[in-house]
mmCIF file of C-alpha atoms and ligand atoms in Angstrom:
data_model
loop_
_atom_site.group_PDB
_atom_site.id
_atom_site.type_symbol
_atom_site.label_atom_id
_atom_site.label_comp_id
_atom_site.label_asym_id
_atom_site.label_seq_id
_atom_site.Cartn_x
_atom_site.Cartn_y
_atom_site.Cartn_z
ATOM 1 C CA MET A 1 67.936 136.762 87.441
ATOM 2 C CA SER A 2 63.919 136.306 87.614
ATOM 3 C CA THR A 3 62.136 134.672 84.798
ATOM 4 C CA ARG A 4 59.742 137.589 84.662
ATOM 5 C CA ARG A 5 62.903 139.948 84.060
ATOM 6 C CA ASN A 6 64.254 137.821 81.378
ATOM 7 C CA GLU A 7 60.991 137.626 79.568
ATOM 8 C CA ILE A 8 60.930 141.539 79.688
ATOM 9 C CA LEU A 9 64.515 141.683 78.263
ATOM 10 C CA LYS A 10 63.562 139.329 75.546
ATOM 11 C CA GLU A 11 60.381 141.401 74.669
ATOM 12 C CA LEU A 12 62.518 144.494 74.603
ATOM 13 C CA GLY A 13 64.787 142.887 72.129
ATOM 14 C CA LEU A 14 67.660 142.653 74.669
ATOM 15 C CA TRP A 15 68.278 138.819 74.705
ATOM 16 C CA PRO A 16 71.015 137.525 75.336
ATOM 17 C CA VAL A 17 72.047 139.906 77.974
ATOM 18 C CA TRP A 18 75.584 141.541 77.754
ATOM 19 C CA ARG A 19 77.795 140.067 80.340
ATOM 20 C CA LEU A 20 80.837 142.153 81.659
ATOM 21 C CA ARG A 21 83.670 139.880 81.150
ATOM 22 C CA GLY A 22 86.436 141.642 83.370
ATOM 23 C CA PRO A 23 86.609 144.756 85.463
ATOM 24 C CA PRO A 24 85.482 148.095 84.002
ATOM 25 C CA ALA A 25 87.982 149.643 81.829
ATOM 26 C CA ALA A 26 90.412 152.182 83.479
ATOM 27 C CA ASP A 27 90.058 154.786 80.619
ATOM 28 C CA ASN A 28 86.280 155.463 81.735
ATOM 29 C CA THR A 29 85.023 153.930 78.305
ATOM 30 C CA ALA A 30 81.244 152.905 78.471
ATOM 31 C CA GLU A 31 80.480 150.088 80.354
ATOM 32 C CA ALA A 32 77.444 147.582 80.738
ATOM 33 C CA THR A 33 76.313 145.460 83.376
ATOM 34 C CA ILE A 34 73.346 143.262 83.506
ATOM 35 C CA PRO A 35 70.229 143.114 85.685
ATOM 36 C CA GLY A 36 70.355 140.591 88.368
ATOM 37 C CA ILE A 37 74.121 139.867 88.273
ATOM 38 C CA ALA A 38 75.824 140.689 91.584
ATOM 39 C CA GLY A 39 72.721 141.894 93.405
ATOM 40 C CA ALA A 40 69.468 142.905 91.821
ATOM 41 C CA SER A 41 70.498 146.269 90.410
ATOM 42 C CA PRO A 42 69.329 147.245 86.954
ATOM 43 C CA ALA A 43 71.585 147.158 84.057
ATOM 44 C CA ILE A 44 73.666 150.302 83.770
ATOM 45 C CA VAL A 45 75.392 151.507 80.433
ATOM 46 C CA SER A 46 77.291 154.428 81.752
ATOM 47 C CA ARG A 47 78.072 157.276 79.541
ATOM 48 C CA SER A 48 79.787 159.208 82.485
ATOM 49 C CA ARG A 49 83.383 160.246 82.101
ATOM 50 C CA SER A 50 84.146 158.704 85.641
ATOM 51 C CA ALA A 51 82.650 156.221 87.801
ATOM 52 C CA GLY A 52 79.980 158.044 89.943
ATOM 53 C CA ALA A 53 80.357 161.121 88.364
ATOM 54 C CA SER A 54 77.054 163.211 88.236
ATOM 55 C CA PRO A 55 75.630 163.165 84.786
ATOM 56 C CA THR A 56 76.490 166.489 82.879
ATOM 57 C CA VAL A 57 73.213 168.858 82.513
ATOM 58 C CA ASP A 58 72.799 170.739 79.274
ATOM 59 C CA ALA A 59 71.047 173.777 81.072
ATOM 60 C CA LEU A 60 71.061 175.789 78.016
ATOM 61 C CA SER A 61 68.477 173.335 76.442
ATOM 62 C CA GLY A 62 64.890 173.906 77.077
ATOM 63 C CA SER A 63 63.511 176.781 79.093
ATOM 64 C CA ALA A 64 66.129 176.365 82.082
ATOM 65 C CA GLY A 65 64.674 179.419 83.816
ATOM 66 C CA ALA A 66 61.921 178.088 86.320
ATOM 67 C CA SER A 67 59.074 180.217 87.190
ATOM 68 C CA PRO A 68 59.459 181.253 91.054
ATOM 69 C CA ALA A 69 56.309 179.268 91.840
ATOM 70 C CA PHE A 70 58.219 176.109 90.329
ATOM 71 C CA GLN A 71 59.662 174.660 93.444
ATOM 72 C CA LYS A 72 61.469 171.603 92.649
ATOM 73 C CA ARG A 73 62.780 168.620 94.570
ATOM 74 C CA SER A 74 66.216 168.953 93.338
ATOM 75 C CA PRO A 75 68.139 172.202 92.574
ATOM 76 C CA SER A 76 70.409 170.572 90.203
ATOM 77 C CA VAL A 77 69.405 172.373 87.146
ATOM 78 C CA ALA A 78 67.991 175.699 88.536
ATOM 79 C CA GLY A 79 69.145 178.949 87.641
ATOM 80 C CA GLY A 80 70.839 180.069 84.490
ATOM 81 C CA ALA A 81 68.619 181.587 81.849
ATOM 82 C CA PRO A 82 66.015 184.347 83.047
ATOM 83 C CA ALA A 83 62.494 183.075 83.287
ATOM 84 C CA LEU A 84 60.249 183.453 80.204
ATOM 85 C CA PRO A 85 57.302 185.811 80.110
ATOM 86 C CA LEU A 86 54.259 184.102 81.803
ATOM 87 C CA ASP A 87 51.916 182.657 79.207
ATOM 88 C CA PRO A 88 48.368 184.243 80.103
ATOM 89 C CA ARG A 89 46.907 180.509 79.853
ATOM 90 C CA ALA A 90 49.657 179.508 82.346
ATOM 91 C CA ALA A 91 48.701 182.187 84.873
ATOM 92 C CA GLU A 92 44.915 180.846 84.612
ATOM 93 C CA PHE A 93 46.213 177.440 85.742
ATOM 94 C CA MET A 94 48.864 178.845 88.479
ATOM 95 C CA GLY A 95 47.644 177.878 91.953
ATOM 96 C CA MET A 96 45.099 175.258 90.716
ATOM 97 C CA ASP A 97 45.109 172.062 92.594
ATOM 98 C CA TRP A 98 44.589 168.463 91.009
ATOM 99 C CA PRO A 99 40.635 168.543 91.017
ATOM 100 C CA GLN A 100 40.614 172.033 89.564
ATOM 101 C CA LEU A 101 43.055 171.062 86.864
ATOM 102 C CA LYS A 102 41.554 167.792 85.789
ATOM 103 C CA ALA A 103 38.143 169.694 85.605
ATOM 104 C CA SER A 104 39.691 172.253 83.519
ATOM 105 C CA VAL A 105 41.169 169.682 81.098
ATOM 106 C CA ALA A 106 37.899 167.757 80.719
ATOM 107 C CA GLY A 107 36.259 170.724 79.710
ATOM 108 C CA CYS A 108 38.844 172.438 77.537
ATOM 109 C CA THR A 109 38.147 173.547 74.156
ATOM 110 C CA ALA A 110 41.151 175.607 73.498
ATOM 111 C CA CYS A 111 42.187 174.049 70.274
ATOM 112 C CA PRO A 112 40.482 172.143 67.431
ATOM 113 C CA LEU A 113 41.379 168.735 68.801
ATOM 114 C CA HIS A 114 38.374 168.947 71.290
ATOM 115 C CA LYS A 115 35.979 168.530 68.426
ATOM 116 C CA ASP A 116 36.756 164.881 67.707
ATOM 117 C CA ARG A 117 37.848 163.588 71.115
ATOM 118 C CA ASN A 118 35.870 160.905 73.059
ATOM 119 C CA LYS A 119 37.790 161.466 76.228
ATOM 120 C CA THR A 120 40.573 163.838 77.383
ATOM 121 C CA VAL A 121 43.494 161.977 78.543
ATOM 122 C CA PHE A 122 44.724 163.657 81.643
ATOM 123 C CA GLY A 123 47.636 161.799 82.697
ATOM 124 C CA VAL A 124 47.831 158.913 85.070
ATOM 125 C CA GLY A 125 49.906 157.811 88.191
ATOM 126 C CA ASP A 126 51.517 158.796 91.181
ATOM 127 C CA GLU A 127 50.883 162.445 91.802
ATOM 128 C CA GLN A 128 54.065 162.645 93.924
ATOM 129 C CA ALA A 129 56.135 160.559 91.566
ATOM 130 C CA GLU A 130 60.049 161.148 91.193
ATOM 131 C CA TRP A 131 59.623 159.840 87.477
ATOM 132 C CA LEU A 132 57.487 161.609 84.832
ATOM 133 C CA PHE A 133 57.320 159.959 81.441
ATOM 134 C CA ILE A 134 55.669 162.224 78.669
ATOM 135 C CA GLY A 135 54.643 160.877 75.313
ATOM 136 C CA GLU A 136 53.130 162.580 72.148
ATOM 137 C CA GLY A 137 49.356 162.490 72.558
ATOM 138 C CA PRO A 138 46.480 159.858 72.945
ATOM 139 C CA GLY A 139 45.801 157.409 70.217
ATOM 140 C CA ALA A 140 42.423 155.463 69.697
ATOM 141 C CA ASP A 141 42.724 153.178 72.710
ATOM 142 C CA GLU A 142 43.612 156.194 74.978
ATOM 143 C CA ASP A 143 40.841 158.409 73.388
ATOM 144 C CA ALA A 144 38.278 155.677 74.208
ATOM 145 C CA GLN A 145 39.755 154.861 77.781
ATOM 146 C CA GLY A 146 40.795 158.275 78.926
ATOM 147 C CA GLU A 147 44.272 156.778 80.205
ATOM 148 C CA PRO A 148 47.622 157.464 78.415
ATOM 149 C CA PHE A 149 49.609 154.363 77.009
ATOM 150 C CA VAL A 150 46.978 151.667 77.045
ATOM 151 C CA GLY A 151 47.436 150.373 73.460
ATOM 152 C CA GLN A 152 50.286 148.222 72.123
ATOM 153 C CA ALA A 153 52.858 151.190 72.749
ATOM 154 C CA GLY A 154 51.669 151.326 76.361
ATOM 155 C CA LYS A 155 52.302 147.571 76.859
ATOM 156 C CA LEU A 156 55.778 148.213 75.791
ATOM 157 C CA LEU A 157 56.225 151.144 77.881
ATOM 158 C CA ASP A 158 54.878 149.121 80.981
ATOM 159 C CA ASN A 159 57.583 146.564 80.036
ATOM 160 C CA MET A 160 60.181 149.128 79.536
ATOM 161 C CA LEU A 161 59.403 150.463 83.141
ATOM 162 C CA ALA A 162 59.496 147.054 84.603
ATOM 163 C CA ALA A 163 62.948 146.357 83.172
ATOM 164 C CA ILE A 164 64.115 149.550 85.321
ATOM 165 C CA GLY A 165 61.989 148.300 88.231
ATOM 166 C CA LEU A 166 59.456 150.652 87.717
ATOM 167 C CA LYS A 167 55.595 150.388 87.717
ATOM 168 C CA ARG A 168 52.934 152.406 86.000
ATOM 169 C CA GLY A 169 51.387 154.425 89.153
ATOM 170 C CA LYS A 170 54.119 153.672 91.671
ATOM 171 C CA ASN A 171 56.590 156.505 91.864
ATOM 172 C CA VAL A 172 55.665 156.977 88.150
ATOM 173 C CA TYR A 173 53.487 159.389 86.320
ATOM 174 C CA ILE A 174 52.550 159.239 82.635
ATOM 175 C CA ALA A 175 51.460 162.221 80.719
ATOM 176 C CA ASN A 176 51.298 163.445 77.080
ATOM 177 C CA THR A 177 52.102 166.751 75.244
ATOM 178 C CA VAL A 178 48.516 166.911 74.256
ATOM 179 C CA LYS A 179 45.616 165.780 76.200
ATOM 180 C CA CYS A 180 43.162 165.014 73.115
ATOM 181 C CA ARG A 181 43.708 162.814 70.399
ATOM 182 C CA PRO A 182 45.016 164.147 67.124
ATOM 183 C CA PRO A 183 42.782 162.800 64.532
ATOM 184 C CA GLY A 184 44.187 159.728 62.341
ATOM 185 C CA ASN A 185 47.022 159.694 64.955
ATOM 186 C CA ARG A 186 48.744 162.653 63.326
ATOM 187 C CA ASN A 187 51.179 164.571 65.313
ATOM 188 C CA PRO A 188 49.891 167.500 67.161
ATOM 189 C CA GLU A 189 50.274 170.736 65.475
ATOM 190 C CA PRO A 190 52.371 173.396 67.308
ATOM 191 C CA LEU A 191 49.569 175.382 68.068
ATOM 192 C CA GLU A 192 47.616 172.209 69.709
ATOM 193 C CA ALA A 193 50.761 171.686 71.725
ATOM 194 C CA ALA A 194 51.211 175.117 72.765
ATOM 195 C CA GLN A 195 47.675 175.442 73.951
ATOM 196 C CA CYS A 196 47.937 172.323 75.953
ATOM 197 C CA GLU A 197 51.330 173.177 77.522
ATOM 198 C CA PRO A 198 50.251 175.052 80.424
ATOM 199 C CA TYR A 199 48.350 171.977 81.803
ATOM 200 C CA LEU A 200 51.346 169.928 81.340
ATOM 201 C CA HIS A 201 53.323 172.761 83.208
ATOM 202 C CA ARG A 202 51.004 172.958 86.117
ATOM 203 C CA GLN A 203 50.986 169.135 86.346
ATOM 204 C CA ILE A 204 54.796 169.092 86.630
ATOM 205 C CA GLU A 205 54.469 171.878 89.006
ATOM 206 C CA LEU A 206 52.162 169.801 91.303
ATOM 207 C CA ILE A 207 54.372 166.503 90.764
ATOM 208 C CA ARG A 208 57.347 167.878 91.330
ATOM 209 C CA PRO A 209 59.310 164.874 89.563
ATOM 210 C CA LYS A 210 62.911 164.827 90.119
ATOM 211 C CA LEU A 211 63.367 163.608 86.051
ATOM 212 C CA ILE A 212 61.322 163.631 83.061
ATOM 213 C CA VAL A 213 61.874 161.237 80.311
ATOM 214 C CA ALA A 214 60.555 162.280 76.917
ATOM 215 C CA LEU A 215 59.209 159.629 74.683
ATOM 216 C CA GLY A 216 59.921 160.301 70.996
ATOM 217 C CA LYS A 217 60.719 163.247 69.055
ATOM 218 C CA VAL A 218 57.308 165.040 69.220
ATOM 219 C CA ALA A 219 57.341 165.173 73.045
ATOM 220 C CA ALA A 220 61.125 166.101 72.807
ATOM 221 C CA VAL A 221 60.571 168.780 70.317
ATOM 222 C CA ASN A 222 57.630 170.469 72.182
ATOM 223 C CA LEU A 223 59.513 170.360 75.535
ATOM 224 C CA LEU A 224 62.637 171.732 74.114
ATOM 225 C CA LYS A 225 60.932 174.288 71.721
ATOM 226 C CA ARG A 226 63.676 173.336 69.134
ATOM 227 C CA GLU A 227 63.895 170.813 66.306
ATOM 228 C CA ALA A 228 66.204 168.004 66.665
ATOM 229 C CA SER A 229 66.178 164.347 66.307
ATOM 230 C CA VAL A 230 66.014 161.864 69.041
ATOM 231 C CA ALA A 231 69.302 160.470 67.952
ATOM 232 C CA SER A 232 70.958 163.934 68.563
ATOM 233 C CA LEU A 233 69.396 164.383 72.141
ATOM 234 C CA ARG A 234 69.816 161.060 73.543
ATOM 235 C CA GLY A 235 72.677 160.434 76.437
ATOM 236 C CA LYS A 236 72.272 164.119 77.760
ATOM 237 C CA VAL A 237 70.556 165.557 80.709
ATOM 238 C CA LEU A 238 68.694 168.371 79.338
ATOM 239 C CA ALA A 239 66.187 170.519 81.241
ATOM 240 C CA TYR A 240 62.414 171.370 80.919
ATOM 241 C CA GLN A 241 61.665 174.334 83.089
ATOM 242 C CA GLY A 242 64.347 173.440 85.608
ATOM 243 C CA THR A 243 63.571 169.797 85.669
ATOM 244 C CA PRO A 244 66.174 167.429 84.420
ATOM 245 C CA LEU A 245 64.892 165.841 81.043
ATOM 246 C CA ILE A 246 66.184 162.849 79.128
ATOM 247 C CA ILE A 247 65.103 161.963 75.817
ATOM 248 C CA THR A 248 64.571 158.303 74.328
ATOM 249 C CA TYR A 249 62.655 156.714 71.563
ATOM 250 C CA HIS A 250 58.850 156.594 71.435
ATOM 251 C CA PRO A 251 57.449 152.782 72.386
ATOM 252 C CA ALA A 252 55.443 152.889 69.108
ATOM 253 C CA TYR A 253 58.656 153.788 67.130
ATOM 254 C CA LEU A 254 60.249 150.848 68.997
ATOM 255 C CA LEU A 255 57.573 148.464 68.074
ATOM 256 C CA ARG A 256 58.616 149.038 64.166
ATOM 257 C CA SER A 257 62.156 149.490 64.718
ATOM 258 C CA LEU A 258 63.618 146.805 66.593
ATOM 259 C CA PRO A 259 67.443 147.689 66.410
ATOM 260 C CA ASP A 260 66.681 151.050 68.374
ATOM 261 C CA LYS A 261 65.242 148.726 71.343
ATOM 262 C CA ALA A 262 68.908 148.435 72.587
ATOM 263 C CA LYS A 263 69.319 152.244 72.178
ATOM 264 C CA ALA A 264 66.244 152.609 74.285
ATOM 265 C CA TRP A 265 67.623 150.200 76.865
ATOM 266 C CA GLU A 266 70.750 152.296 76.986
ATOM 267 C CA ASP A 267 68.622 155.472 77.754
ATOM 268 C CA LEU A 268 66.771 153.936 80.375
ATOM 269 C CA CYS A 269 69.788 152.930 82.177
ATOM 270 C CA PHE A 270 71.286 156.269 81.624
ATOM 271 C CA ALA A 271 68.011 157.672 83.225
ATOM 272 C CA VAL A 272 68.236 155.211 86.023
ATOM 273 C CA GLU A 273 71.788 156.392 86.829
ATOM 274 C CA THR A 274 70.888 159.906 86.383
ATOM 275 C CA MET A 275 68.105 159.701 88.920
ATOM 276 C CA LYS A 276 70.645 158.108 91.246
ATOM 277 C CA ASN A 277 72.650 161.217 91.098
ATOM 278 C CA LEU A 278 69.664 163.791 91.659
HETATM 279 N N1 LIG B 301 51.353 157.371 72.191
HETATM 280 C C1 LIG B 301 51.677 158.361 73.021
HETATM 281 O O1 LIG B 301 52.651 159.167 72.579
HETATM 282 N N2 LIG B 301 50.794 158.641 74.073
HETATM 283 C C2 LIG B 301 49.726 157.807 74.348
HETATM 284 O O2 LIG B 301 49.199 157.852 75.383
HETATM 285 C C3 LIG B 301 49.613 156.737 73.471
HETATM 286 C C4 LIG B 301 50.380 156.401 72.495
#
């Protein structure tokens, strides 16, 4: 195992690593392998009932009915519920390309958050990424730099990505539920998140990610449009507008709550396994 990988795992509070002593249990109980053992595959904590089985998709969660314009890479969670009526602002952004959408966000005054912002934080990364990570909203560092997750939480997010072989900007896109900083780092109000959602929706249409990972409760609740704890949402493949969605803890929360880092690691491994099956 590389020294770099060891350092990342230590920083994630995942040291010493778990080693599998024998063959996986025949009763399909959860198993753990570790990075770098027998090849370079990332650790997998499997929750699936049988080895190699596709993860289950909770298509009832989130807005499973995708709009016709929303062509996904993978049809895995398409169909089901009827499409929701189109939000008038979403209609405004339909058909926008990246430059148009970026310009629209930069000039947005749709909610009170624009009054205190320094920079809008549009999102960053590979515009064709298979992985989309969605956080809550910009903090002070992000507001100053115009890029998501550049503070302490961002460093942890980068390490979490590295632990599963990903890198910001390379097959990964990072965005937030709101594009302007809520003052004092408060949670975005539902109205603010609702006003900003059409931007995120259009970004997702343009990126067409295979998998979305929501970071923390605020992102999860805004995407799923229902109140629930991260603990209750973890370990399932949900859906946002027809795209598979996995929920894990927010890196800022993990900086304060070390024991949950191991759970976040499980979630990342679950996401890797899910991605393999998409
Ligand atoms: N927290 C978030 O949710 N998003 C950021 O961009 C930074 C911190």
